[in-house]
Tab-separated table of C-alpha atoms in Angstrom:
chain	number	residue	atom	x	y	z
A	138	MET	CA	-51.370	39.002	-29.921
A	139	PRO	CA	-48.497	38.559	-32.381
A	140	PRO	CA	-47.335	35.001	-32.939
A	141	ARG	CA	-43.940	35.804	-31.489
A	142	CYS	CA	-45.503	36.865	-28.215
A	143	GLN	CA	-47.719	33.805	-28.157
A	144	LEU	CA	-44.691	31.523	-28.432
A	145	LEU	CA	-42.908	33.461	-25.762
A	146	SER	CA	-45.831	33.340	-23.376
A	147	GLY	CA	-46.301	29.611	-23.982
A	148	SER	CA	-42.674	28.871	-23.333
A	149	LEU	CA	-42.809	30.776	-20.094
A	150	SER	CA	-45.932	29.086	-18.763
A	151	ALA	CA	-44.626	25.534	-19.160
A	152	PRO	CA	-41.739	25.762	-16.662
A	153	ARG	CA	-44.124	27.058	-13.966
A	154	ILE	CA	-46.240	23.945	-14.357
A	155	LEU	CA	-43.126	21.749	-14.454
A	156	ALA	CA	-41.725	23.409	-11.358
A	157	ARG	CA	-44.987	22.765	-9.497
A	158	ASN	CA	-44.936	19.113	-10.498
A	159	LEU	CA	-41.242	18.618	-9.472
A	160	GLN	CA	-41.612	19.982	-5.964
A	161	PRO	CA	-39.947	17.356	-3.711
A	162	THR	CA	-42.043	15.610	-1.153
A	163	GLN	CA	-40.987	15.540	2.479
A	164	ARG	CA	-38.051	13.132	2.905
A	165	SER	CA	-38.553	10.298	5.372
A	166	PHE	CA	-35.995	9.597	8.132
A	167	THR	CA	-32.936	7.623	6.981
A	168	THR	CA	-29.450	6.839	8.291
A	169	SER	CA	-27.683	6.917	4.929
A	170	THR	CA	-25.227	9.755	4.335
A	171	PRO	CA	-25.980	12.279	1.590
A	172	LEU	CA	-24.394	11.639	-1.772
A	173	LEU	CA	-22.317	14.812	-1.578
A	174	ASP	CA	-20.469	13.451	1.494
A	175	LYS	CA	-19.239	10.410	-0.445
A	176	ASP	CA	-16.839	12.394	-2.552
A	177	PRO	CA	-13.795	10.134	-3.136
A	178	LEU	CA	-11.537	13.161	-3.465
A	179	LYS	CA	-12.495	14.538	-0.089
A	180	ARG	CA	-9.760	14.110	2.520
A	181	ARG	CA	-10.659	11.784	5.373
A	182	ARG	CA	-10.091	12.683	8.971
A	183	GLY	CA	-7.935	10.555	11.267
A	184	GLY	CA	-5.566	7.782	10.259
A	185	ASP	CA	-1.816	7.882	9.755
A	186	LEU	CA	-1.546	10.995	7.585
A	187	GLY	CA	1.978	12.097	8.528
A	188	SER	CA	5.265	11.077	6.957
A	189	HIS	CA	7.736	8.756	8.635
A	190	LEU	CA	11.472	8.463	8.387
A	191	PRO	CA	12.768	5.023	7.381
A	192	LYS	CA	14.491	4.559	10.753
A	193	HIS	CA	11.068	4.723	12.450
A	194	ILE	CA	9.647	2.031	10.159
A	195	LEU	CA	12.510	-0.417	9.814
A	196	PRO	CA	13.148	-2.858	12.681
A	197	ASN	CA	16.453	-3.743	14.284
A	198	PRO	CA	19.101	-4.027	11.511
A	199	GLU	CA	20.099	-7.429	12.885
A	200	GLN	CA	16.729	-8.837	11.804
A	201	ILE	CA	17.121	-7.706	8.182
A	202	PRO	CA	19.009	-10.138	5.930
A	203	PRO	CA	22.254	-8.723	4.500
A	204	TYR	CA	22.090	-6.958	1.160
A	205	PRO	CA	23.578	-9.386	-1.401
A	206	TYR	CA	25.488	-6.701	-3.327
A	207	GLY	CA	26.833	-4.804	-0.337
A	208	PRO	CA	26.841	-1.042	0.304
A	209	ALA	CA	28.088	1.492	-2.224
A	210	LEU	CA	31.722	2.435	-1.667
A	211	LEU	CA	32.078	5.342	-4.119
A	212	TYR	CA	28.888	7.373	-3.640
A	213	LYS	CA	28.002	6.482	-0.067
A	214	GLN	CA	24.990	8.766	0.276
A	215	SER	CA	23.143	6.431	-2.098
A	216	ASN	CA	23.069	3.859	0.717
A	217	LYS	CA	20.480	6.015	2.508
A	218	GLY	CA	17.978	6.465	-0.302
A	219	LEU	CA	16.591	5.165	-3.580
A	220	TYR	CA	19.138	6.285	-6.166
A	221	GLY	CA	18.601	3.526	-8.726
A	222	GLY	CA	22.335	2.957	-9.102
A	223	GLN	CA	22.980	6.596	-10.051
A	224	MET	CA	26.103	8.294	-8.757
A	225	ILE	CA	28.209	11.375	-9.319
A	226	GLN	CA	29.864	11.622	-12.742
A	227	PHE	CA	32.864	13.646	-13.845
A	228	GLY	CA	33.656	15.151	-17.221
A	229	ASN	CA	34.581	18.326	-19.085
A	230	ASN	CA	32.917	21.333	-20.613
A	231	VAL	CA	34.503	21.821	-24.047
A	232	SER	CA	34.372	25.239	-25.684
A	233	PRO	CA	33.242	24.955	-29.341
A	234	ASP	CA	35.501	27.801	-30.425
A	235	THR	CA	38.784	27.287	-28.576
A	236	GLU	CA	38.204	23.704	-27.491
A	237	THR	CA	39.093	24.705	-23.946
A	238	LYS	CA	38.254	22.004	-21.426
A	239	THR	CA	36.825	22.891	-18.040
A	240	ARG	CA	36.505	20.178	-15.454
A	241	ARG	CA	32.989	19.662	-14.078
A	242	HIS	CA	30.768	17.043	-12.439
A	243	TRP	CA	27.149	15.935	-12.611
A	244	LYS	CA	25.201	14.881	-9.526
A	245	PRO	CA	21.940	12.900	-9.512
A	246	ASN	CA	18.763	14.941	-9.171
A	247	VAL	CA	17.941	13.885	-5.617
A	248	LEU	CA	14.539	14.839	-4.176
A	249	ASN	CA	13.047	14.496	-0.712
A	250	LYS	CA	9.626	12.974	-1.277
A	251	ASN	CA	6.878	11.532	0.907
A	252	ILE	CA	5.873	8.334	-0.885
A	253	TYR	CA	2.872	6.358	0.290
A	254	SER	CA	3.159	2.615	0.843
A	255	ILE	CA	-0.125	0.730	0.527
A	256	ALA	CA	1.213	-2.331	2.339
A	257	LEU	CA	2.559	-0.348	5.299
A	258	LYS	CA	-0.301	2.204	5.205
A	259	LYS	CA	2.212	4.982	5.833
A	260	LYS	CA	3.947	7.805	4.040
A	261	ILE	CA	7.696	7.321	3.994
A	262	ARG	CA	10.018	10.282	3.581
A	263	LEU	CA	12.758	9.138	1.224
A	264	ARG	CA	15.679	10.585	-0.679
A	265	VAL	CA	14.827	9.508	-4.211
A	266	THR	CA	16.166	10.549	-7.595
A	267	ALA	CA	13.879	11.934	-10.286
A	268	ASN	CA	14.537	8.911	-12.489
A	269	VAL	CA	13.526	6.465	-9.741
A	270	LEU	CA	10.438	8.567	-9.011
A	271	LYS	CA	9.351	8.169	-12.648
A	272	ILE	CA	9.902	4.417	-12.422
A	273	ILE	CA	7.799	4.247	-9.246
A	274	ASP	CA	4.944	6.037	-11.017
A	275	ARG	CA	5.274	3.736	-14.003
A	276	GLU	CA	5.309	0.592	-11.838
A	277	GLY	CA	2.194	1.683	-9.975
A	278	GLY	CA	3.524	2.615	-6.556
A	279	LEU	CA	6.345	2.171	-4.078
A	280	ASP	CA	5.376	-1.391	-3.145
A	281	GLU	CA	5.404	-2.555	-6.764
A	282	TYR	CA	8.789	-0.920	-7.295
A	283	LEU	CA	10.285	-2.627	-4.252
A	284	LEU	CA	8.753	-6.070	-4.831
A	285	LYS	CA	9.657	-6.532	-8.484
A	286	GLU	CA	11.450	-9.860	-8.986
A	287	ASP	CA	14.341	-8.771	-11.169
A	288	GLU	CA	18.084	-8.949	-10.605
A	289	THR	CA	18.561	-5.499	-12.099
A	290	ARG	CA	15.931	-4.046	-9.773
A	291	ILE	CA	17.589	-5.679	-6.752
A	292	LYS	CA	20.886	-4.041	-7.734
A	293	GLU	CA	19.150	-0.665	-8.083
A	294	LEU	CA	17.495	-0.842	-4.662
A	295	GLY	CA	20.634	-0.468	-2.584
A	296	PRO	CA	20.739	-1.153	1.169
A	297	MET	CA	17.841	1.201	1.963
A	298	GLY	CA	15.574	-0.198	-0.743
A	299	TRP	CA	16.509	-3.740	0.288
A	300	ALA	CA	15.524	-3.026	3.902
A	301	LEU	CA	12.218	-1.453	2.811
A	302	ARG	CA	11.577	-4.423	0.522
A	303	TRP	CA	12.050	-6.833	3.440
A	304	ARG	CA	9.770	-4.701	5.641
A	305	VAL	CA	7.012	-4.658	3.003
A	306	MET	CA	7.311	-8.418	2.524
A	307	GLN	CA	6.493	-8.946	6.217
A	308	THR	CA	3.030	-7.383	5.936
A	309	PRO	CA	0.013	-9.745	5.889
A	310	GLU	CA	-1.283	-8.396	2.560
A	311	VAL	CA	1.955	-9.124	0.704
A	312	ILE	CA	2.285	-12.526	2.361
A	313	ALA	CA	-1.239	-13.382	1.183
A	314	GLN	CA	-0.291	-12.387	-2.381
A	315	PHE	CA	2.809	-14.569	-2.304
A	316	ARG	CA	0.838	-17.503	-0.913
A	317	ALA	CA	-1.742	-17.158	-3.677
A	318	LYS	CA	0.978	-17.082	-6.344
A	319	ALA	CA	2.686	-20.111	-4.833
A	320	GLU	CA	-0.576	-22.056	-4.734
A	321	ALA	CA	-1.238	-21.126	-8.359
A	322	LEU	CA	2.194	-22.501	-9.291
A	323	GLY	CA	1.374	-25.778	-7.540
A	324	LEU	CA	3.913	-25.679	-4.706
A	325	ALA	CA	3.443	-28.030	-1.776
A	326	GLN	CA	1.595	-26.669	1.231
A	327	HIS	CA	4.467	-27.266	3.681
A	328	ILE	CA	6.824	-25.273	1.418
A	329	ILE	CA	4.315	-22.422	1.272
A	330	ASP	CA	3.881	-22.419	5.056
A	331	GLN	CA	7.637	-22.494	5.555
A	332	ASN	CA	8.463	-19.589	3.240
A	333	TRP	CA	5.305	-17.470	3.571
A	334	PRO	CA	3.686	-18.213	6.941
A	335	ASP	CA	0.255	-16.849	7.705
A	336	PRO	CA	-0.209	-14.098	10.340
A	337	GLU	CA	-1.069	-16.571	13.111
A	338	THR	CA	2.125	-18.508	12.483
A	339	LEU	CA	4.075	-15.252	12.456
A	340	LYS	CA	2.649	-14.334	15.861
A	341	ILE	CA	3.587	-17.745	17.239
A	342	ARG	CA	7.102	-17.422	15.829
A	343	ALA	CA	7.479	-13.920	17.234
A	344	ALA	CA	6.372	-15.095	20.680
A	345	ALA	CA	8.755	-18.051	20.506
A	346	HIS	CA	11.589	-15.751	19.412
A	347	ALA	CA	10.937	-13.358	22.302
A	348	LYS	CA	10.862	-16.279	24.735
A	349	ALA	CA	14.129	-17.617	23.324
A	350	LEU	CA	15.779	-14.217	23.724
A	351	ALA	CA	14.625	-14.017	27.340
A	352	GLU	CA	15.925	-17.518	28.047
A	353	GLN	CA	19.202	-16.671	26.342
A	354	ALA	CA	19.598	-13.593	28.535
A	355	VAL	CA	18.970	-15.686	31.651
A	356	MET	CA	21.457	-18.324	30.482
A	357	GLN	CA	24.039	-15.642	29.749
A	358	GLU	CA	23.615	-14.228	33.231
A	359	GLN	CA	23.898	-17.693	34.766
A	360	ARG	CA	26.975	-18.397	32.634
A	361	GLN	CA	28.641	-15.251	33.921
A	362	ASP	CA	27.839	-16.286	37.488
A	363	VAL	CA	29.349	-19.730	36.876
A	364	VAL	CA	32.503	-18.238	35.358
A	365	GLU	CA	32.868	-15.921	38.337
A	366	GLU	CA	32.375	-18.851	40.713
A	367	GLY	CA	35.054	-20.839	38.902
A	368	ARG	CA	37.485	-17.915	38.894
A	369	LEU	CA	37.129	-17.531	42.641
A	370	ALA	CA	37.506	-21.303	43.059
A	371	TRP	CA	40.850	-21.274	41.221
A	372	ARG	CA	42.080	-18.448	43.425
A	373	ALA	CA	40.966	-20.261	46.565
A	374	ALA	CA	42.594	-23.521	45.408
A	375	ARG	CA	45.982	-21.861	44.915
A	376	ARG	CA	45.606	-20.097	48.237
A	377	TYR	CA	44.953	-23.434	49.974
A	378	VAL	CA	48.097	-24.905	48.385
A	379	LYS	CA	50.154	-21.890	49.414
A	380	ARG	CA	48.966	-22.139	53.016
A	381	GLY	CA	49.602	-25.881	53.118
A	382	THR	CA	45.958	-26.810	53.682
A	383	VAL	CA	46.116	-29.226	50.726
A	384	ASP	CA	49.004	-30.752	48.807
A	385	THR	CA	47.742	-30.380	45.207
A	386	VAL	CA	45.750	-27.883	43.207
A	387	GLU	CA	43.241	-30.625	42.366
A	388	ASP	CA	42.400	-31.127	46.041
A	389	GLY	CA	42.346	-27.364	46.449
A	390	LEU	CA	39.721	-27.090	43.690
A	391	LYS	CA	37.566	-29.742	45.317
A	392	LEU	CA	37.803	-28.013	48.672
A	393	ALA	CA	37.118	-24.610	47.105
A	394	PHE	CA	33.903	-25.777	45.451
A	395	LEU	CA	32.811	-27.560	48.624
A	396	ARG	CA	33.327	-24.377	50.629
A	397	SER	CA	31.882	-22.004	48.033
A	398	GLU	CA	28.896	-21.038	50.197
A	399	LEU	CA	31.177	-20.377	53.164
A	400	ARG	CA	33.386	-18.145	51.035
A	401	LEU	CA	30.288	-16.298	49.788
A	402	GLU	CA	29.328	-15.561	53.390
A	403	VAL	CA	32.824	-14.244	54.084
A	404	ARG	CA	32.664	-12.089	50.966
A	405	ALA	CA	29.285	-10.715	52.070
A	406	ARG	CA	30.791	-9.708	55.426
A	407	GLN	CA	33.686	-8.058	53.619
A	408	ASN	CA	31.277	-6.107	51.429
A	409	ASN	CA	29.383	-4.950	54.509
A	410	PHE	CA	32.658	-3.777	56.053
A	411	LEU	CA	33.568	-1.894	52.877
A	412	GLU	CA	30.168	-0.193	52.880
A	413	LYS	CA	30.740	0.805	56.488
A	414	VAL	CA	34.161	2.252	55.661
A	415	LYS	CA	32.691	4.100	52.683
A	416	ASP	CA	29.982	5.661	54.853
A	417	MET	CA	32.648	6.869	57.284
A	418	GLY	CA	34.446	8.763	54.521
A	419	GLY	CA	37.042	6.254	53.342
A	420	LEU	CA	39.753	4.015	54.728
A	421	LYS	CA	41.881	6.890	56.027
A	422	GLU	CA	39.020	8.251	58.108
A	423	TYR	CA	38.269	4.768	59.450
A	424	VAL	CA	41.895	4.188	60.514
A	425	LYS	CA	42.068	7.667	62.011
A	426	LYS	CA	38.980	6.985	64.106
A	427	GLN	CA	40.382	3.640	65.277
A	428	ARG	CA	43.625	5.295	66.374
A	429	GLU	CA	41.773	8.034	68.220
A	430	GLU	CA	39.751	5.443	70.121
A	431	LEU	CA	42.922	3.513	71.025
A	432	LYS	CA	44.633	6.705	72.229
A	433	ALA	CA	41.584	7.552	74.313
A	434	GLY	CA	42.232	4.448	76.421
A	435	GLY	CA	40.217	1.893	74.564
A	436	ASP	CA	41.367	-1.542	73.480
A	437	LEU	CA	40.503	-3.967	70.675
A	438	ALA	CA	37.829	-5.662	72.772
A	439	SER	CA	35.942	-2.414	73.302
A	440	ILE	CA	36.315	-1.252	69.701
A	441	SER	CA	35.495	-4.555	67.940
A	442	PRO	CA	34.347	-7.226	70.403
A	443	GLU	CA	33.564	-9.817	67.718
A	444	LYS	CA	37.011	-9.527	66.160
A	445	ALA	CA	38.669	-9.654	69.555
A	446	ALA	CA	36.697	-12.753	70.540
A	447	ALA	CA	37.589	-14.546	67.296
A	448	LYS	CA	41.269	-13.673	67.732
A	449	ALA	CA	41.265	-14.893	71.320
A	450	ALA	CA	39.541	-18.151	70.354
A	451	ARG	CA	42.113	-18.811	67.620
A	452	ALA	CA	45.006	-18.094	69.996
A	453	ALA	CA	43.524	-20.441	72.600
A	454	LYS	CA	43.090	-23.212	70.031
A	455	ILE	CA	46.683	-22.818	68.798
A	456	GLU	CA	47.961	-22.951	72.371
A	457	GLU	CA	45.838	-26.029	73.065
A	458	LEU	CA	47.162	-27.865	69.983
A	459	GLY	CA	50.756	-26.929	70.672
A	460	GLY	CA	51.644	-24.247	68.129
A	461	GLU	CA	51.151	-23.052	64.576
A	462	VAL	CA	52.599	-26.228	63.041
A	463	ALA	CA	50.122	-28.407	64.882
A	464	MET	CA	47.321	-26.032	63.876
A	465	ALA	CA	48.333	-26.345	60.209
A	466	ALA	CA	48.432	-30.148	60.494
A	467	VAL	CA	44.948	-30.217	61.998
A	468	SER	CA	43.675	-27.930	59.242
A	469	ARG	CA	45.233	-30.231	56.615
A	470	GLU	CA	43.636	-33.316	58.179
A	471	SER	CA	40.273	-31.539	58.382
A	472	ALA	CA	40.425	-30.597	54.699
A	473	ALA	CA	41.371	-34.132	53.637
A	474	ARG	CA	38.575	-35.578	55.765
A	475	GLU	CA	36.075	-33.104	54.275
A	476	ILE	CA	37.037	-34.102	50.717
A	477	GLN	CA	36.898	-37.821	51.544
A	478	GLU	CA	33.480	-37.532	53.181
A	479	ALA	CA	32.171	-35.619	50.160
A	480	GLU	CA	33.437	-38.319	47.780
A	481	GLU	CA	31.877	-41.104	49.837
A	482	SER	CA	28.578	-39.374	50.624
A	483	GLY	CA	25.596	-39.186	48.329
A	484	ASP	CA	24.842	-35.554	49.107
A	485	LYS	CA	23.686	-33.749	45.976
A	486	TYR	CA	25.511	-30.512	46.769
A	487	ALA	CA	28.790	-32.306	47.454
A	488	GLN	CA	28.557	-34.395	44.280
A	489	GLU	CA	27.834	-31.302	42.195
A	490	ALA	CA	30.821	-29.486	43.699
A	491	LEU	CA	33.142	-32.418	42.958
A	492	LYS	CA	31.757	-32.634	39.427
A	493	LYS	CA	32.558	-28.970	38.812
A	494	ALA	CA	36.072	-29.417	40.143
A	495	GLN	CA	36.696	-32.469	37.961
A	496	ARG	CA	35.350	-30.604	34.940
A	497	ALA	CA	37.818	-27.756	35.429
A	498	ILE	CA	40.681	-30.216	35.942
A	499	ASP	CA	39.835	-32.121	32.751
A	500	VAL	CA	39.753	-28.925	30.707
A	501	ARG	CA	43.085	-27.807	32.121
A	502	ASP	CA	44.670	-31.185	31.328
A	503	GLY	CA	43.313	-31.181	27.771
A	504	VAL	CA	40.878	-34.054	28.274
A	505	ILE	CA	38.104	-31.694	27.138
A	506	ARG	CA	38.856	-29.230	24.366
A	507	GLY	CA	37.961	-25.652	25.160
A	508	ASP	CA	37.293	-24.765	21.501
A	509	GLU	CA	34.321	-27.119	21.382
A	510	PHE	CA	32.107	-24.367	22.741
A	511	PRO	CA	32.347	-21.194	20.619
A	512	GLU	CA	30.358	-18.260	22.036
A	513	GLU	CA	28.477	-20.677	24.277
A	514	GLN	CA	31.734	-22.132	25.517
A	515	ASP	CA	31.577	-24.247	28.615
A	516	SER	CA	32.137	-22.116	31.698
A	517	TRP	CA	34.815	-24.355	33.149
A	518	ALA	CA	36.644	-24.333	29.825
A	519	GLN	CA	36.617	-20.551	29.941
A	520	LEU	CA	37.950	-20.339	33.478
A	521	ALA	CA	40.620	-22.969	32.732
A	522	THR	CA	41.728	-20.991	29.689
A	523	THR	CA	41.831	-17.866	31.809
A	524	ASN	CA	43.739	-19.745	34.496
A	525	LYS	CA	46.631	-20.441	32.089
A	526	SER	CA	47.641	-16.807	32.435
A	527	GLY	CA	48.010	-17.447	36.145
A	528	PHE	CA	46.002	-16.159	39.075
A	529	ASP	CA	49.120	-15.919	41.229
A	530	ASN	CA	49.861	-12.561	39.651
A	531	ARG	CA	46.577	-11.178	40.911
A	532	ILE	CA	46.195	-9.396	44.226
A	533	ASN	CA	45.314	-11.749	47.117
A	534	ALA	CA	45.556	-14.769	44.807
């Protein structure tokens, strides 16, 4: 056999032996995943893979601190994206031959991009200029671009970038980085906890803030109820003076607060009557029905026995006392006796009513300044201030 054939046959026999020796043995059972499944470039399933608009990521604007440089006034669309301080520019196209000038403008190259935030673990759809996009790539990501401590960078962010910066700074990962930097600089622990609280402290603060908001809502509702109570008390006090039940508005206020529950019962009956009239189709229909019943031979006692009985009892009492003047005198004496008994008694309800009346009187007389309570102004100061316009001009005052 020629040497060339011998070499060829020898080279062909070796791989057969090698192939027999490299036959894999049977693999034992294992729970590890094959190496091919651990490809880092392979897309994972699940997770937050979609893009989000900034309005779905940012919280209530009231929680975000104000942007120190204010919104842009010339190129206002830059307030809703990352423009890096770029804006529209105006100039001329100059012909090289005739030197003719043609007015033109240049706009920033604005792109709509989905940029991933590592801290937020979300893709954010932003309006970003090509120049800012290059800077983001050079900085190493959106978070690094937003968190850079530089006055020039803060000016470039604009209101939208400032809001995103604040949102990123609230994440636990960024807070941990800031705490580590502060500890490396040697800051005191209480300063670190105050400026960069840990997640547990943030949860406690959030719960306390929610509780405070709930309490504030309850207090606001109670304040409105108190103001309404005082407004009705002023109206009742002037009505008592007009009727001659009391001699002064001060006594009328005291009597009004003492009889507040009684007036609430009367108001409840009036509301029930109004609901009844509304169900019948309105006041005209109610009056029409009353007239039809009277024409049919009925009287007030058959139509409204309670009203007829109350009217008869009042007429009998007036006749017994000797007339309307005597009735008014008895009513005046009863009111004075009621106020005197309340002042001398230790009843908690009576003392609270007199305290409210005195509070309103002091505010009206200037003993207590109404401007001491901005926003959370004292309720009686508010009703006294309102009272200066006069409740006599109101209906049924």
